[in-house]
Coordinates of C-alpha atoms and ligand atoms in Angstrom, one line a residue:
M261 CA 88.3 8.5 -63.7
T262 CA 91.4 10.4 -64.7
P263 CA 94.4 8.6 -65.4
A264 CA 96.9 8.1 -62.3
R265 CA 100.0 10.1 -62.9
W266 CA 102.6 8.2 -64.7
A267 CA 106.4 9.9 -64.3
P268 CA 108.9 8.4 -65.9
L269 CA 111.1 6.7 -63.7
E270 CA 114.8 7.0 -63.7
G271 CA 118.0 5.4 -61.8
S272 CA 117.2 3.7 -58.6
A273 CA 113.6 4.2 -58.8
L274 CA 113.2 2.4 -62.0
A275 CA 115.5 -0.4 -60.6
V276 CA 113.1 -0.7 -57.5
A277 CA 110.0 -0.8 -59.7
L278 CA 111.6 -3.3 -62.2
E279 CA 113.0 -5.7 -59.8
V280 CA 109.6 -6.1 -58.0
L281 CA 107.7 -6.3 -61.4
R282 CA 110.1 -9.2 -62.6
H283 CA 110.6 -10.9 -59.2
G284 CA 108.1 -9.7 -56.6
P285 CA 106.2 -9.8 -54.3
L286 CA 109.4 -8.9 -52.0
S287 CA 110.0 -7.6 -48.8
R288 CA 111.9 -4.5 -48.4
S289 CA 114.7 -6.1 -47.0
D290 CA 114.7 -8.6 -49.9
L291 CA 114.9 -5.5 -52.3
A292 CA 117.6 -3.6 -50.6
R293 CA 120.0 -6.6 -50.7
R294 CA 119.2 -7.4 -54.3
L295 CA 119.7 -3.9 -55.2
D296 CA 122.4 -3.3 -52.8
L297 CA 120.5 -0.5 -51.3
S298 CA 120.3 0.6 -47.7
R299 CA 116.8 0.3 -45.8
G300 CA 116.4 4.0 -45.6
S301 CA 117.2 4.4 -49.3
L302 CA 114.7 1.7 -50.2
T303 CA 112.0 3.0 -47.8
R304 CA 112.8 6.5 -49.4
L305 CA 112.7 5.0 -53.0
S306 CA 109.8 2.9 -52.5
R307 CA 107.1 5.6 -50.9
P308 CA 106.4 7.5 -54.1
L309 CA 105.7 4.1 -56.1
V310 CA 103.3 3.4 -53.7
D311 CA 101.8 6.7 -53.8
A312 CA 101.6 6.5 -57.6
G313 CA 99.9 3.6 -57.5
L314 CA 102.7 1.4 -59.2
L315 CA 103.5 -0.8 -56.0
V316 CA 101.1 -1.9 -53.6
E317 CA 101.6 -3.2 -49.7
L318 CA 100.3 -6.6 -49.2
E319 CA 98.7 -7.8 -46.4
G320 CA 100.3 -9.6 -43.6
P321 CA 101.7 -9.6 -40.4
G322 CA 103.9 -7.2 -39.1
T323 CA 104.3 -3.5 -39.3
S324 CA 104.2 -1.5 -42.7
G325 CA 107.6 -1.6 -43.6
S326 CA 107.8 -5.2 -43.6
R327 CA 105.3 -5.8 -45.7
P328 CA 106.0 -7.5 -49.2
L329 CA 105.6 -5.1 -51.9
D330 CA 104.0 -6.2 -55.3
V331 CA 103.3 -4.0 -58.5
A332 CA 99.7 -2.6 -58.3
T333 CA 98.0 -4.5 -61.4
G334 CA 94.6 -2.6 -60.6
R335 CA 95.3 1.1 -60.9
H336 CA 97.0 1.3 -64.5
R337 CA 96.0 -0.3 -68.0
F338 CA 98.6 0.1 -71.1
V339 CA 97.9 -0.7 -74.6
G340 CA 100.5 -2.3 -76.9
V341 CA 100.5 -1.8 -80.5
K342 CA 102.1 -3.8 -83.4
V343 CA 102.0 -1.9 -86.7
T344 CA 102.2 -4.0 -89.8
A345 CA 101.8 -3.4 -93.6
D346 CA 98.1 -3.9 -93.8
A347 CA 96.9 -3.6 -89.8
V348 CA 97.3 -2.5 -86.7
H349 CA 97.2 -4.8 -84.0
A350 CA 96.2 -3.7 -80.3
V351 CA 95.8 -5.3 -76.9
A352 CA 94.7 -3.6 -73.5
T353 CA 97.0 -5.1 -70.6
D354 CA 97.6 -4.6 -67.1
L355 CA 101.2 -3.9 -65.3
R356 CA 101.9 -7.5 -65.6
A357 CA 101.3 -7.6 -69.5
R358 CA 98.5 -9.8 -69.0
T359 CA 96.5 -9.2 -72.2
L360 CA 92.7 -8.0 -71.1
A361 CA 91.4 -7.2 -74.4
V362 CA 92.3 -7.5 -78.2
R363 CA 91.4 -5.2 -81.3
E364 CA 92.5 -5.0 -84.7
Q365 CA 91.9 -2.4 -87.4
P366 CA 93.1 -2.6 -90.9
L367 CA 94.9 0.1 -92.5
V368 CA 93.2 2.3 -95.3
G369 CA 96.9 3.5 -96.1
T370 CA 100.4 3.6 -94.8
S371 CA 101.0 7.2 -94.3
P372 CA 101.7 8.3 -90.5
A373 CA 98.7 10.0 -90.7
D374 CA 96.8 6.8 -91.4
V375 CA 98.6 4.9 -89.1
V376 CA 98.0 7.5 -86.4
E377 CA 94.3 7.5 -86.7
A378 CA 94.4 3.9 -87.0
V379 CA 96.0 3.3 -83.7
A380 CA 94.5 6.2 -82.0
G381 CA 91.3 4.8 -82.7
L382 CA 92.0 1.4 -81.0
V383 CA 93.6 3.3 -78.2
T384 CA 90.4 5.2 -77.5
D385 CA 88.1 2.2 -78.2
L386 CA 90.2 0.3 -75.7
D387 CA 90.0 3.3 -73.0
G388 CA 86.2 2.9 -73.4
D389 CA 86.0 -0.8 -72.9
T390 CA 85.6 -0.6 -69.2
T391 CA 84.8 -4.7 -69.0
A392 CA 88.3 -5.8 -69.1
G393 CA 90.6 -4.6 -66.1
G394 CA 88.3 -3.3 -64.1
G395 CA 88.0 0.2 -65.8
A396 CA 91.4 1.4 -65.0
P397 CA 92.1 4.3 -67.8
V398 CA 94.8 3.7 -70.0
T399 CA 98.0 5.0 -68.8
A400 CA 100.4 5.0 -71.7
V401 CA 100.7 3.1 -75.1
G402 CA 104.0 1.3 -76.3
V403 CA 104.1 0.6 -80.0
G404 CA 106.4 -2.0 -82.0
V405 CA 107.6 -1.2 -85.6
G406 CA 109.4 -3.3 -87.7
G407 CA 112.3 -0.5 -88.5
L408 CA 114.9 1.3 -87.0
V409 CA 113.6 3.8 -84.2
E410 CA 115.6 6.4 -82.5
G411 CA 115.1 7.3 -79.0
R412 CA 112.0 5.6 -78.4
S413 CA 110.1 7.7 -80.5
R414 CA 111.2 8.5 -83.8
V415 CA 111.1 5.9 -86.9
R416 CA 114.4 6.7 -88.7
S417 CA 113.2 4.2 -91.2
A418 CA 110.8 1.4 -91.7
R419 CA 111.1 0.0 -95.4
Y420 CA 107.4 -2.0 -95.2
L421 CA 105.6 1.5 -94.4
R422 CA 107.9 3.3 -96.9
W423 CA 108.7 5.7 -93.7
E424 CA 111.7 7.6 -93.4
D425 CA 112.2 10.1 -90.0
V426 CA 108.6 9.7 -88.7
D427 CA 108.4 10.7 -85.4
L428 CA 105.6 8.3 -84.5
G429 CA 105.8 8.7 -80.7
E430 CA 105.5 12.6 -80.9
L431 CA 102.3 12.1 -83.3
L432 CA 100.7 10.0 -81.3
S433 CA 101.4 11.4 -77.8
D434 CA 100.1 14.8 -79.2
R435 CA 97.1 12.9 -80.7
L436 CA 96.2 11.1 -77.9
G437 CA 97.4 13.3 -74.6
L438 CA 99.2 10.0 -73.2
P439 CA 102.8 8.9 -73.0
V440 CA 104.0 6.9 -75.8
V441 CA 107.0 4.8 -76.4
V442 CA 107.9 3.3 -79.6
D443 CA 110.6 0.9 -80.4
N444 CA 112.0 -1.9 -82.8
D445 CA 109.3 -4.7 -82.5
V446 CA 112.0 -6.9 -82.0
L447 CA 113.5 -5.4 -79.3
S448 CA 110.4 -4.9 -77.7
L449 CA 109.8 -8.8 -77.7
A450 CA 112.9 -9.4 -76.2
R451 CA 112.4 -7.1 -73.4
A452 CA 109.1 -8.3 -72.8
E453 CA 110.4 -12.0 -72.6
Q454 CA 112.8 -10.5 -70.0
W455 CA 110.2 -8.8 -68.3
F456 CA 107.3 -10.8 -68.2
G457 CA 108.0 -14.2 -70.4
A458 CA 110.1 -17.3 -70.6
A459 CA 113.5 -15.7 -70.2
G460 CA 112.6 -14.0 -66.8
A461 CA 115.4 -16.0 -65.0
C462 CA 118.1 -15.7 -67.6
D463 CA 120.9 -13.0 -68.0
H464 CA 122.1 -13.9 -71.5
F465 CA 119.6 -14.9 -74.2
A466 CA 118.7 -14.6 -77.6
V467 CA 115.0 -13.8 -79.4
L468 CA 114.6 -15.2 -83.1
T469 CA 111.5 -14.4 -85.0
I470 CA 110.6 -16.1 -88.0
G471 CA 107.9 -14.8 -90.4
E472 CA 108.0 -12.6 -93.3
G473 CA 111.9 -11.7 -92.2
V474 CA 114.1 -12.8 -89.9
G475 CA 114.5 -10.7 -86.6
Y476 CA 117.2 -11.2 -83.9
A477 CA 117.6 -9.2 -80.5
L478 CA 120.0 -10.1 -77.4
V479 CA 120.3 -9.8 -74.1
V480 CA 123.6 -10.3 -72.4
H481 CA 124.0 -9.2 -68.7
D482 CA 120.4 -8.7 -68.5
R483 CA 120.4 -5.9 -70.8
V484 CA 118.8 -5.6 -74.3
V485 CA 121.8 -5.0 -76.7
A486 CA 120.1 -1.9 -78.3
G487 CA 123.0 -0.6 -80.7
P488 CA 121.9 1.5 -83.8
D489 CA 121.3 -1.4 -86.0
A490 CA 119.8 -3.5 -83.3
G491 CA 116.7 -5.4 -84.1
V492 CA 116.7 -4.7 -88.0
G493 CA 117.2 -8.2 -89.5
L494 CA 121.0 -8.3 -89.8
L495 CA 120.5 -11.9 -89.2
G496 CA 118.2 -12.1 -92.2
H497 CA 120.9 -13.2 -94.9
V498 CA 123.0 -14.9 -92.4
P499 CA 124.3 -18.1 -94.7
L500 CA 123.1 -21.4 -93.6
A501 CA 123.3 -24.0 -96.1
P502 CA 125.8 -24.0 -99.2
T503 CA 123.5 -25.8 -101.3
G504 CA 120.1 -24.2 -100.3
P505 CA 117.6 -22.3 -102.2
T506 CA 118.4 -18.6 -103.3
C507 CA 116.8 -15.3 -101.8
P508 CA 115.8 -12.4 -103.8
L509 CA 119.0 -10.6 -103.4
G510 CA 120.9 -13.8 -105.0
H511 CA 122.6 -15.2 -101.5
V512 CA 122.7 -19.3 -101.7
G513 CA 121.0 -20.6 -98.6
C514 CA 120.7 -17.6 -96.6
A515 CA 118.0 -17.3 -93.6
D516 CA 116.1 -15.2 -95.6
A517 CA 115.7 -17.8 -98.4
M518 CA 115.2 -20.7 -96.0
L519 CA 113.4 -19.6 -92.7
T520 CA 110.9 -16.9 -94.0
V521 CA 107.1 -17.8 -94.7
G522 CA 107.8 -17.4 -98.1
G523 CA 111.0 -19.7 -98.2
V524 CA 109.7 -22.3 -96.2
E525 CA 106.1 -22.5 -98.2
A526 CA 108.2 -22.5 -101.2
R527 CA 110.6 -25.5 -100.0
A528 CA 107.4 -27.4 -98.6
S529 CA 105.8 -26.9 -101.8
V530 CA 108.8 -28.3 -104.0
A531 CA 109.1 -31.2 -101.6
L532 CA 105.3 -32.1 -101.6
R533 CA 104.8 -31.1 -105.2
R534 CA 101.8 -29.2 -104.4
P535 CA 101.4 -25.4 -103.3
V536 CA 101.4 -25.6 -99.4
A537 CA 100.5 -22.9 -96.9
Y538 CA 102.8 -22.0 -93.9
A539 CA 99.7 -23.0 -91.6
D540 CA 100.0 -26.5 -93.4
V541 CA 103.4 -26.7 -93.0
L542 CA 102.9 -26.0 -89.0
A543 CA 100.3 -28.5 -89.0
L544 CA 102.3 -31.0 -91.0
A545 CA 105.2 -30.7 -88.8
A546 CA 103.2 -31.0 -85.6
A547 CA 101.7 -34.4 -87.1
G548 CA 105.4 -35.5 -87.4
D549 CA 105.8 -35.3 -91.2
P550 CA 109.3 -35.1 -91.6
Ligands
ZN857 ZN1 119.8 -13.5 -98.5

């Protein structure tokens, strides 16, 4: 099965596809009203999306023009990838970001070539796994990287991989022959929450991630704030407590010292006078331990 063609959408066509993705199924008249388009424009914009297998007309009464439009989840599969310092994690999803299959590959090294090979192996493996998702071929690949990413392709810097100026999108696209989008991992998470997750109905929200570092992304007026420094841990060293512990950079009571996995483990271990792993902290908290 050859992949259904995937042409990047722009302007009003992108707006129509996103509106249906986030709020569908929607009738054409609903869509026209929500996007402030004429019925004629909407018909003209939606027809190629239906032809491309992106949108589908649901069965229903009435003429074809009045049938509600929804996203066609069966025609495309996507692979989402997260690159950490020691492994690559990949999932195959449908167009609603529902997980169909999961893979993981330890990294033998963090050179661009090592990462490209690991990602390509997982994408090929998932593409060949026809048990999940009805065998639709992989249409495109999205990669989240903890670092500065330019133009949804070029990793300007990612300290944990020791990368400067690596065009990961181009390397992967050349290797796989598929469209590839690369972005900062926290911005990607914000967009996922906006399109598919808990924040679907919110025009303004923030995403906080707590782990090896503290990540932060902001959505204002329904747009992800994606400035040059967005998503790269500017919140990580914000002061939280004037008498808190000290981070490796010497800040007293900053977010890095208090909210990272290492920070939480250190604090809990001091409080309980024994080594406490992060998973144990979560279990203790869930059990009501103050
Ligand atoms: Zn700090």
